[in-house]
């Protein structure tokens, strides 16, 4: 770990530069750290970790271990770790034994690969999403922008009632709305979207730092759903099948599909979390004598064309308290107006489902389009005022 002195005004640029620098995994460790010293009692520790090394649920134990190590070093006491019952190596060996080899036609690995090859056969290799012209000079393809949005507790409660009526989950209802919006945006009735699965299917893995998560694909055939109820039923079946086959590596799957391996398996993803990841904050106490505050990096990286991250919130009594989230998109592909138009359409579709619309999908899209245009016009008016 390197250390450097920095002024408060120069901190953001220094952290952003550290976060934006790519990893060369042929020679670099998948984690880098730098300590920025603002003053005698004010420092910023910046950690940049490659996504192959950690997932979202790793941040809790990682921050806890950093605080434990810091307190031991600060007090001059010996650092004592409680031994974990399993290691990441144990997990990888167990997973390999569970899945077997792809060369074995009866193995679980082969069974899952066969499922995906059949489920995705004949789908459009690439969604025709609207895009702006190439910029000169070229923009970093990974550079992104973020649009926050939210749904109020009333909408949240009505979506939960819809999910219960259709024997589905809140995620499945939101995924149905997302597929409809992506299909309209790409002018396609055959849409493949993705979500993440945690991969931590045993409590012994809770305290491990590592990447257990993976993406699963959901192919939604909008032309095979006569109305909203049929669409949600289809999404429920597709999601449950995807959750039952979560272990096929994307590079292996690409080699089994009749498409250019350079094309992405998916361009749109929606993830719903029950609660936000543990925050790296600790209240100052006399015993510790310090506090930890999270510092935004200001760096937004877009891994996919359309990337939605949602969190549903509940009050202490378990009542729905609203849904919030962010839409991340690559600025090299979409301008802000196009991104706002997609977000407005998604919000309108979700609102219509929450308000009880159960009719045909074309009418849903037409009404959502009018609502989205009205919402965009109101936002523009607020900006002008």
Coordinates of C-alpha atoms in Angstrom, one line a residue:
X1 CA 0.0 0.0 0.0
X2 CA 1.3 3.4 -1.0
X3 CA 0.8 6.7 0.9
X4 CA 0.7 10.2 -0.3
X5 CA -0.2 13.6 1.1
X6 CA -3.1 15.4 -0.6
X7 CA -5.2 18.5 -0.1
X8 CA -9.0 18.2 0.4
X9 CA -9.6 20.0 -3.0
X10 CA -7.3 17.5 -4.8
X11 CA -8.7 14.4 -3.1
X12 CA -11.5 13.6 -5.5
X13 CA -9.2 13.7 -8.6
X14 CA -6.7 11.5 -6.9
X15 CA -9.3 8.9 -5.8
X16 CA -10.9 8.9 -9.3
X17 CA -7.6 8.4 -11.0
X18 CA -6.8 5.4 -8.7
X19 CA -10.2 3.9 -9.3
X20 CA -10.1 4.4 -13.1
X21 CA -6.8 2.7 -13.6
X22 CA -7.3 -0.8 -15.1
X23 CA -5.9 -4.0 -13.6
X24 CA -3.4 -6.2 -15.5
X25 CA -4.2 -9.5 -13.9
X26 CA -1.2 -11.2 -15.5
X27 CA 1.1 -9.4 -13.1
X28 CA -1.1 -7.3 -10.6
X29 CA -2.9 -8.4 -7.5
X30 CA -6.7 -8.0 -7.9
X31 CA -6.7 -5.3 -5.2
X32 CA -4.8 -2.0 -4.7
X33 CA -4.8 0.4 -1.8
X34 CA -3.6 3.9 -1.3
X35 CA -3.6 6.0 1.9
X36 CA -4.3 9.7 1.2
X37 CA -3.2 11.9 4.2
X38 CA -5.2 15.1 4.6
X39 CA -3.9 15.9 8.1
X40 CA -2.6 14.4 11.3
X41 CA -6.0 12.9 12.2
X42 CA -7.7 12.8 8.8
X43 CA -6.8 10.1 6.3
X44 CA -8.6 8.4 3.4
X45 CA -8.0 4.8 2.6
X46 CA -8.9 4.0 -1.0
X47 CA -9.4 0.4 -1.9
X48 CA -9.9 -0.6 -5.5
X49 CA -10.8 -4.3 -6.0
X50 CA -11.2 -6.2 -9.2
X51 CA -14.7 -7.8 -9.5
X52 CA -13.2 -11.3 -9.7
X53 CA -12.1 -10.9 -6.1
X54 CA -15.2 -9.7 -4.2
X55 CA -18.9 -9.5 -4.5
X56 CA -21.3 -7.1 -2.8
X57 CA -21.8 -9.2 0.3
X58 CA -18.0 -9.3 0.8
X59 CA -17.9 -5.7 1.8
X60 CA -19.3 -6.3 5.3
X61 CA -16.7 -8.8 6.4
X62 CA -13.9 -6.9 4.5
X63 CA -14.6 -3.6 6.3
X64 CA -15.0 -5.5 9.6
X65 CA -11.6 -7.1 9.2
X66 CA -10.0 -3.8 8.2
X67 CA -11.4 -2.1 11.4
X68 CA -10.2 -5.1 13.5
X69 CA -6.7 -4.9 12.1
X70 CA -6.6 -1.1 12.5
X71 CA -7.7 -1.2 16.2
X72 CA -5.1 -3.9 17.0
X73 CA -2.3 -1.9 15.3
X74 CA -3.4 1.3 17.0
X75 CA -3.4 -0.2 20.4
X76 CA -0.2 -2.2 19.8
X77 CA -1.8 -5.5 20.7
X78 CA -1.4 -8.7 18.8
X79 CA -3.9 -9.3 16.0
X80 CA -6.1 -12.3 16.7
X81 CA -8.4 -13.7 14.0
X82 CA -11.2 -16.0 14.8
X83 CA -10.6 -19.0 12.4
X84 CA -13.2 -19.4 9.7
X85 CA -14.9 -22.8 9.4
X86 CA -14.2 -22.9 5.6
X87 CA -11.9 -21.0 3.2
X88 CA -12.5 -19.9 -0.4
X89 CA -10.4 -22.8 -1.5
X90 CA -12.7 -25.2 0.3
X91 CA -15.6 -23.6 -1.5
X92 CA -14.1 -24.0 -5.0
X93 CA -13.1 -27.6 -4.4
X94 CA -16.6 -28.4 -3.1
X95 CA -18.2 -26.6 -6.1
X96 CA -16.1 -28.6 -8.5
X97 CA -17.0 -31.9 -6.8
X98 CA -20.7 -30.9 -6.9
X99 CA -20.8 -29.9 -10.6
X100 CA -18.4 -32.5 -12.1
X101 CA -16.7 -32.2 -15.5
X102 CA -18.2 -30.9 -18.8
X103 CA -16.7 -34.0 -20.4
X104 CA -19.1 -36.2 -18.4
X105 CA -22.4 -36.1 -20.2
X106 CA -24.3 -37.0 -17.0
X107 CA -22.7 -34.4 -14.8
X108 CA -24.5 -31.5 -13.2
X109 CA -22.3 -29.1 -15.2
X110 CA -23.3 -30.7 -18.5
X111 CA -26.9 -30.7 -17.5
X112 CA -26.9 -27.0 -16.8
X113 CA -25.0 -26.2 -20.0
X114 CA -27.5 -28.2 -22.0
X115 CA -30.4 -26.3 -20.4
X116 CA -28.9 -22.9 -21.3
X117 CA -28.0 -24.0 -24.8
X118 CA -31.7 -25.0 -25.4
X119 CA -33.2 -22.1 -23.6
X120 CA -31.2 -19.5 -25.6
X121 CA -31.2 -21.1 -29.0
X122 CA -32.5 -18.8 -31.7
X123 CA -32.6 -15.7 -29.7
X124 CA -31.5 -12.4 -31.2
X125 CA -27.7 -12.2 -30.7
X126 CA -27.9 -8.4 -30.2
X127 CA -30.7 -6.1 -29.2
X128 CA -31.0 -3.1 -31.5
X129 CA -30.9 -0.4 -28.9
X130 CA -30.9 3.3 -30.0
X131 CA -27.5 4.8 -29.8
X132 CA -25.9 8.1 -30.5
X133 CA -23.3 8.6 -33.1
X134 CA -19.6 7.9 -32.4
X135 CA -17.9 10.8 -30.6
X136 CA -14.6 12.3 -31.7
X137 CA -12.4 11.8 -29.9
X138 CA -13.8 8.4 -28.8
X139 CA -15.3 8.2 -25.3
X140 CA -14.1 5.4 -23.0
X141 CA -16.6 2.6 -23.5
X142 CA -16.7 1.9 -19.8
X143 CA -17.4 5.4 -18.7
X144 CA -20.9 5.7 -17.3
X145 CA -23.5 8.1 -15.9
X146 CA -26.0 7.4 -13.2
X147 CA -29.7 8.4 -12.9
X148 CA -31.3 7.9 -9.5
X149 CA -35.0 7.1 -9.2
X150 CA -37.5 5.8 -6.6
X151 CA -41.0 4.4 -6.1
X152 CA -43.1 5.5 -3.1
X153 CA -44.4 3.2 -0.4
X154 CA -47.9 3.1 -1.9
X155 CA -46.5 1.9 -5.3
X156 CA -44.3 -0.6 -3.4
X157 CA -47.3 -2.0 -1.5
X158 CA -49.4 -2.3 -4.6
X159 CA -46.6 -4.2 -6.5
X160 CA -46.4 -6.6 -3.6
X161 CA -50.1 -7.3 -3.8
X162 CA -49.8 -7.9 -7.5
X163 CA -46.9 -10.3 -6.9
X164 CA -48.9 -12.2 -4.3
X165 CA -51.9 -12.4 -6.6
X166 CA -49.7 -14.0 -9.3
X167 CA -47.8 -16.3 -6.9
X168 CA -44.7 -14.4 -7.9
X169 CA -42.1 -12.2 -6.1
X170 CA -41.6 -8.5 -6.2
X171 CA -38.5 -9.1 -8.3
X172 CA -40.5 -11.1 -10.9
X173 CA -43.0 -8.3 -11.2
X174 CA -40.3 -5.7 -11.7
X175 CA -38.4 -7.9 -14.1
X176 CA -41.6 -8.3 -16.2
X177 CA -41.9 -4.5 -16.3
X178 CA -38.2 -4.2 -17.2
X179 CA -38.5 -6.8 -20.0
X180 CA -41.4 -4.9 -21.5
X181 CA -39.5 -1.7 -21.4
X182 CA -36.3 -3.2 -22.9
X183 CA -38.4 -4.8 -25.7
X184 CA -40.1 -1.5 -26.6
X185 CA -36.7 0.3 -26.5
X186 CA -35.1 -2.3 -28.8
X187 CA -38.2 -2.9 -30.9
X188 CA -38.0 -6.7 -30.1
X189 CA -40.5 -9.2 -28.8
X190 CA -37.6 -11.6 -27.8
X191 CA -35.7 -10.1 -25.0
X192 CA -32.9 -11.6 -22.9
X193 CA -32.1 -9.7 -19.6
X194 CA -30.0 -10.8 -16.7
X195 CA -29.8 -10.6 -12.9
X196 CA -27.3 -11.7 -10.3
X197 CA -27.5 -14.6 -7.9
X198 CA -25.5 -14.4 -4.7
X199 CA -24.1 -18.0 -4.9
X200 CA -23.8 -18.0 -1.0
X201 CA -26.1 -20.9 -0.5
X202 CA -24.7 -21.9 3.0
X203 CA -24.4 -19.8 6.1
X204 CA -20.7 -20.9 6.4
X205 CA -19.9 -18.7 3.5
X206 CA -21.3 -15.5 5.0
X207 CA -18.0 -14.3 6.5
X208 CA -15.8 -15.2 3.5
X209 CA -14.4 -12.4 1.2
X210 CA -14.6 -13.5 -2.4
X211 CA -16.7 -13.5 -5.5
X212 CA -19.6 -16.0 -5.2
X213 CA -22.1 -14.2 -7.4
X214 CA -22.9 -14.9 -11.0
X215 CA -25.2 -13.7 -13.7
X216 CA -28.2 -15.7 -14.8
X217 CA -30.1 -15.0 -18.0
X218 CA -33.8 -14.7 -18.5
X219 CA -35.2 -14.9 -22.0
X220 CA -38.7 -13.3 -22.1
X221 CA -40.9 -13.8 -25.2
X222 CA -43.2 -10.9 -25.1
X223 CA -45.1 -12.2 -28.2
X224 CA -46.1 -15.3 -26.2
X225 CA -47.9 -13.3 -23.5
X226 CA -51.4 -12.1 -24.3
X227 CA -51.7 -9.8 -21.2
X228 CA -49.9 -8.7 -18.1
X229 CA -50.9 -11.8 -16.1
X230 CA -49.5 -14.2 -18.7
X231 CA -46.3 -12.1 -18.9
X232 CA -45.8 -12.3 -15.1
X233 CA -46.5 -16.1 -15.1
X234 CA -43.9 -16.5 -17.9
X235 CA -41.3 -14.4 -16.1
X236 CA -41.9 -16.5 -12.9
X237 CA -41.3 -19.8 -14.8
X238 CA -38.2 -18.4 -16.6
X239 CA -36.8 -16.9 -13.3
X240 CA -37.2 -20.2 -11.4
X241 CA -35.5 -22.2 -14.1
X242 CA -32.7 -19.7 -14.2
X243 CA -32.2 -19.9 -10.4
X244 CA -32.1 -23.7 -10.8
X245 CA -29.3 -23.6 -13.3
X246 CA -26.9 -20.9 -11.9
X247 CA -23.5 -22.5 -12.4
X248 CA -22.6 -22.3 -16.1
X249 CA -19.7 -20.0 -16.8
X250 CA -20.5 -17.3 -19.3
X251 CA -17.3 -18.0 -21.5
X252 CA -18.3 -21.7 -21.7
X253 CA -21.9 -20.8 -22.6
X254 CA -20.7 -18.4 -25.4
X255 CA -18.9 -21.2 -27.1
X256 CA -22.1 -23.3 -27.2
X257 CA -24.3 -20.7 -28.8
X258 CA -24.5 -19.9 -32.5
X259 CA -23.4 -16.3 -32.2
X260 CA -20.3 -14.3 -32.5
X261 CA -18.3 -14.9 -29.3
X262 CA -17.4 -11.2 -29.3
X263 CA -21.0 -10.3 -28.7
X264 CA -22.3 -10.0 -25.1
X265 CA -24.6 -12.6 -23.7
X266 CA -26.8 -9.8 -22.4
X267 CA -27.0 -6.0 -22.6
X268 CA -29.6 -5.3 -19.9
X269 CA -29.6 -6.3 -16.2
X270 CA -31.9 -5.6 -13.2
X271 CA -30.9 -6.5 -9.7
X272 CA -33.2 -6.2 -6.6
X273 CA -31.7 -6.2 -3.1
X274 CA -33.8 -6.5 0.1
X275 CA -31.6 -3.9 1.8
X276 CA -28.5 -1.9 1.0
X277 CA -25.0 -3.4 1.5
X278 CA -23.5 -2.8 4.9
X279 CA -22.2 0.8 5.1
X280 CA -18.6 1.3 6.1
X281 CA -19.5 3.5 9.0
X282 CA -18.7 3.2 12.7
X283 CA -20.0 5.5 15.4
X284 CA -17.2 7.1 17.4
X285 CA -16.9 5.8 20.9
X286 CA -14.5 6.7 23.7
X287 CA -12.9 3.3 23.5
X288 CA -12.1 3.6 19.8
X289 CA -11.7 7.4 19.5
X290 CA -12.3 7.5 15.8
X291 CA -15.0 7.4 13.1
X292 CA -15.2 6.0 9.6
X293 CA -17.0 7.9 6.9
X294 CA -17.6 6.6 3.4
X295 CA -16.2 8.9 0.6
X296 CA -17.8 8.8 -2.8
X297 CA -15.3 8.2 -5.6
X298 CA -17.3 10.1 -8.3
X299 CA -16.4 7.3 -10.8
X300 CA -19.2 5.6 -12.6
X301 CA -18.4 2.5 -14.7
X302 CA -21.0 1.0 -17.0
X303 CA -20.6 -2.8 -17.4
X304 CA -23.7 -3.1 -19.5
X305 CA -25.9 -1.0 -21.8
X306 CA -28.8 -0.9 -19.4
X307 CA -28.0 -1.5 -15.7
X308 CA -30.6 -1.2 -13.0
X309 CA -29.9 -1.7 -9.3
X310 CA -32.9 -1.6 -7.0
X311 CA -33.4 -1.8 -3.2
X312 CA -36.7 -2.4 -1.5
X313 CA -37.1 -0.9 2.0
X314 CA -39.4 -1.9 4.9
X315 CA -40.1 -0.1 8.1
X316 CA -39.5 -1.6 11.5
X317 CA -42.9 -3.3 11.4
X318 CA -42.2 -4.9 8.0
X319 CA -44.5 -2.6 6.0
X320 CA -43.3 -1.6 2.6
X321 CA -41.4 1.7 2.8
X322 CA -40.6 2.3 -0.9
X323 CA -38.1 1.2 -3.6
X324 CA -35.1 3.2 -4.7
X325 CA -32.4 2.6 -7.2
X326 CA -30.1 3.8 -9.9
X327 CA -29.9 3.4 -13.7
X328 CA -26.3 3.3 -15.0
X329 CA -25.6 3.6 -18.7
X330 CA -22.5 4.1 -20.9
X331 CA -22.2 7.7 -22.1
X332 CA -20.4 6.5 -25.2
X333 CA -23.7 4.8 -26.3
X334 CA -26.5 6.9 -24.9
X335 CA -27.0 10.6 -24.4
X336 CA -28.8 11.7 -21.3
X337 CA -32.0 12.4 -23.1
X338 CA -32.2 8.9 -24.4
X339 CA -31.4 7.5 -21.0
X340 CA -34.1 9.7 -19.4
X341 CA -36.6 8.5 -22.0
X342 CA -35.9 4.9 -21.1
X343 CA -36.1 5.5 -17.4
X344 CA -39.4 7.4 -17.8
X345 CA -40.9 4.5 -19.8
X346 CA -39.8 2.0 -17.1
X347 CA -41.3 4.1 -14.3
X348 CA -44.5 4.5 -16.3
X349 CA -44.8 0.7 -16.9
X350 CA -44.2 0.0 -13.2
X351 CA -46.8 2.6 -12.2
X352 CA -49.4 1.1 -14.5
X353 CA -48.9 -2.4 -13.1
X354 CA -49.1 -1.0 -9.6
X355 CA -52.3 0.8 -10.5
X356 CA -54.0 -2.4 -11.6
X357 CA -53.5 -2.6 -15.4
X358 CA -53.9 -6.2 -16.5
X359 CA -54.7 -5.9 -20.2
X360 CA -52.7 -6.5 -23.4
X361 CA -49.1 -5.5 -23.7
X362 CA -49.4 -3.2 -26.7
X363 CA -51.9 -1.0 -24.9
X364 CA -49.7 -1.1 -21.8
X365 CA -46.8 0.3 -23.9
X366 CA -48.9 2.9 -25.6
X367 CA -50.2 4.2 -22.2
X368 CA -46.7 4.0 -20.7
X369 CA -45.3 5.9 -23.6
X370 CA -47.7 8.8 -23.1
X371 CA -47.0 8.8 -19.3
X372 CA -43.3 8.8 -19.9
X373 CA -43.5 11.7 -22.3
X374 CA -45.5 13.7 -19.9
X375 CA -43.1 12.9 -17.1
X376 CA -40.1 14.0 -19.2
X377 CA -41.9 17.2 -20.2
X378 CA -42.5 18.0 -16.5
X379 CA -38.9 17.4 -15.6
X380 CA -37.8 19.6 -18.5
X381 CA -40.2 22.3 -17.2
X382 CA -38.7 22.1 -13.8
X383 CA -35.2 22.5 -15.2
X384 CA -36.2 25.6 -17.2
X385 CA -37.8 27.2 -14.2

